Amino acid sequence: MKNYIQPGDTIAAIAPATVLSGAGVLIGSLFGVASGDAASGAEVLLNTTGVYDLPKQTGQAWTAGQLLYWSGTNVTNVVASNKLIGCAARAELSAASVGRIRLNGIAVTA
């Protein structure tokens, strides 16, 4: 097929700010986990699917399979104006500062 580009599990994008490897990055409706460090304006590879440990909003208990959202700095179960990025890969205690997330490949406003 002439128009096929790539599977899409990893996307090359321009970092909107300085990004550290393993950090969540939101660009419009594209959410991914940076596969390496990148300066603002530099190219960064974003993993858009898979299961990752990401910073979690403390004070929230999660159940496995619960829908989760990106707040701009961490993952939360609060919808508000946050972007849906996936679901909890396992239950998490409210005291946990990191949560296991299964990314859905696209970030959408609920």
Coordinates of C-alpha atoms in Angstrom, one line a residue, residues 53-62 66-79 82 85 92-101:
D53 CA 3.8 4.2 35.3
L54 CA 3.0 7.9 35.4
P55 CA 2.7 10.6 38.1
K56 CA -0.7 10.1 39.8
Q57 CA -2.9 12.6 41.6
T58 CA -2.6 11.7 45.3
G59 CA -5.7 11.3 47.3
Q60 CA -7.5 9.3 44.6
A61 CA -8.0 5.6 44.8
W62 CA -8.3 4.0 41.3
Q66 CA -11.2 3.1 35.4
L67 CA -11.0 5.9 32.8
L68 CA -8.1 8.3 33.5
Y69 CA -7.3 11.8 32.3
W70 CA -4.2 14.0 31.9
S71 CA -4.3 17.2 34.1
G72 CA -1.2 18.7 32.5
T73 CA 1.1 17.5 35.2
N74 CA -0.3 14.1 36.3
V75 CA -3.0 11.5 35.8
T76 CA -6.3 11.9 37.5
N77 CA -9.7 10.3 37.6
V78 CA -11.4 13.8 37.5
V79 CA -13.0 14.5 34.1
N82 CA -8.9 17.2 31.4
I85 CA -5.7 9.3 27.9
E92 CA -4.1 2.0 43.0
L93 CA -4.3 3.2 46.6
S94 CA -5.2 6.9 47.3
A95 CA -1.7 7.4 48.9
A96 CA 0.1 6.3 45.8
S97 CA 2.0 9.0 43.8
V98 CA 2.5 6.8 40.7
G99 CA -0.2 4.9 38.9
R100 CA -0.1 2.2 36.1
I101 CA -1.9 3.5 33.0

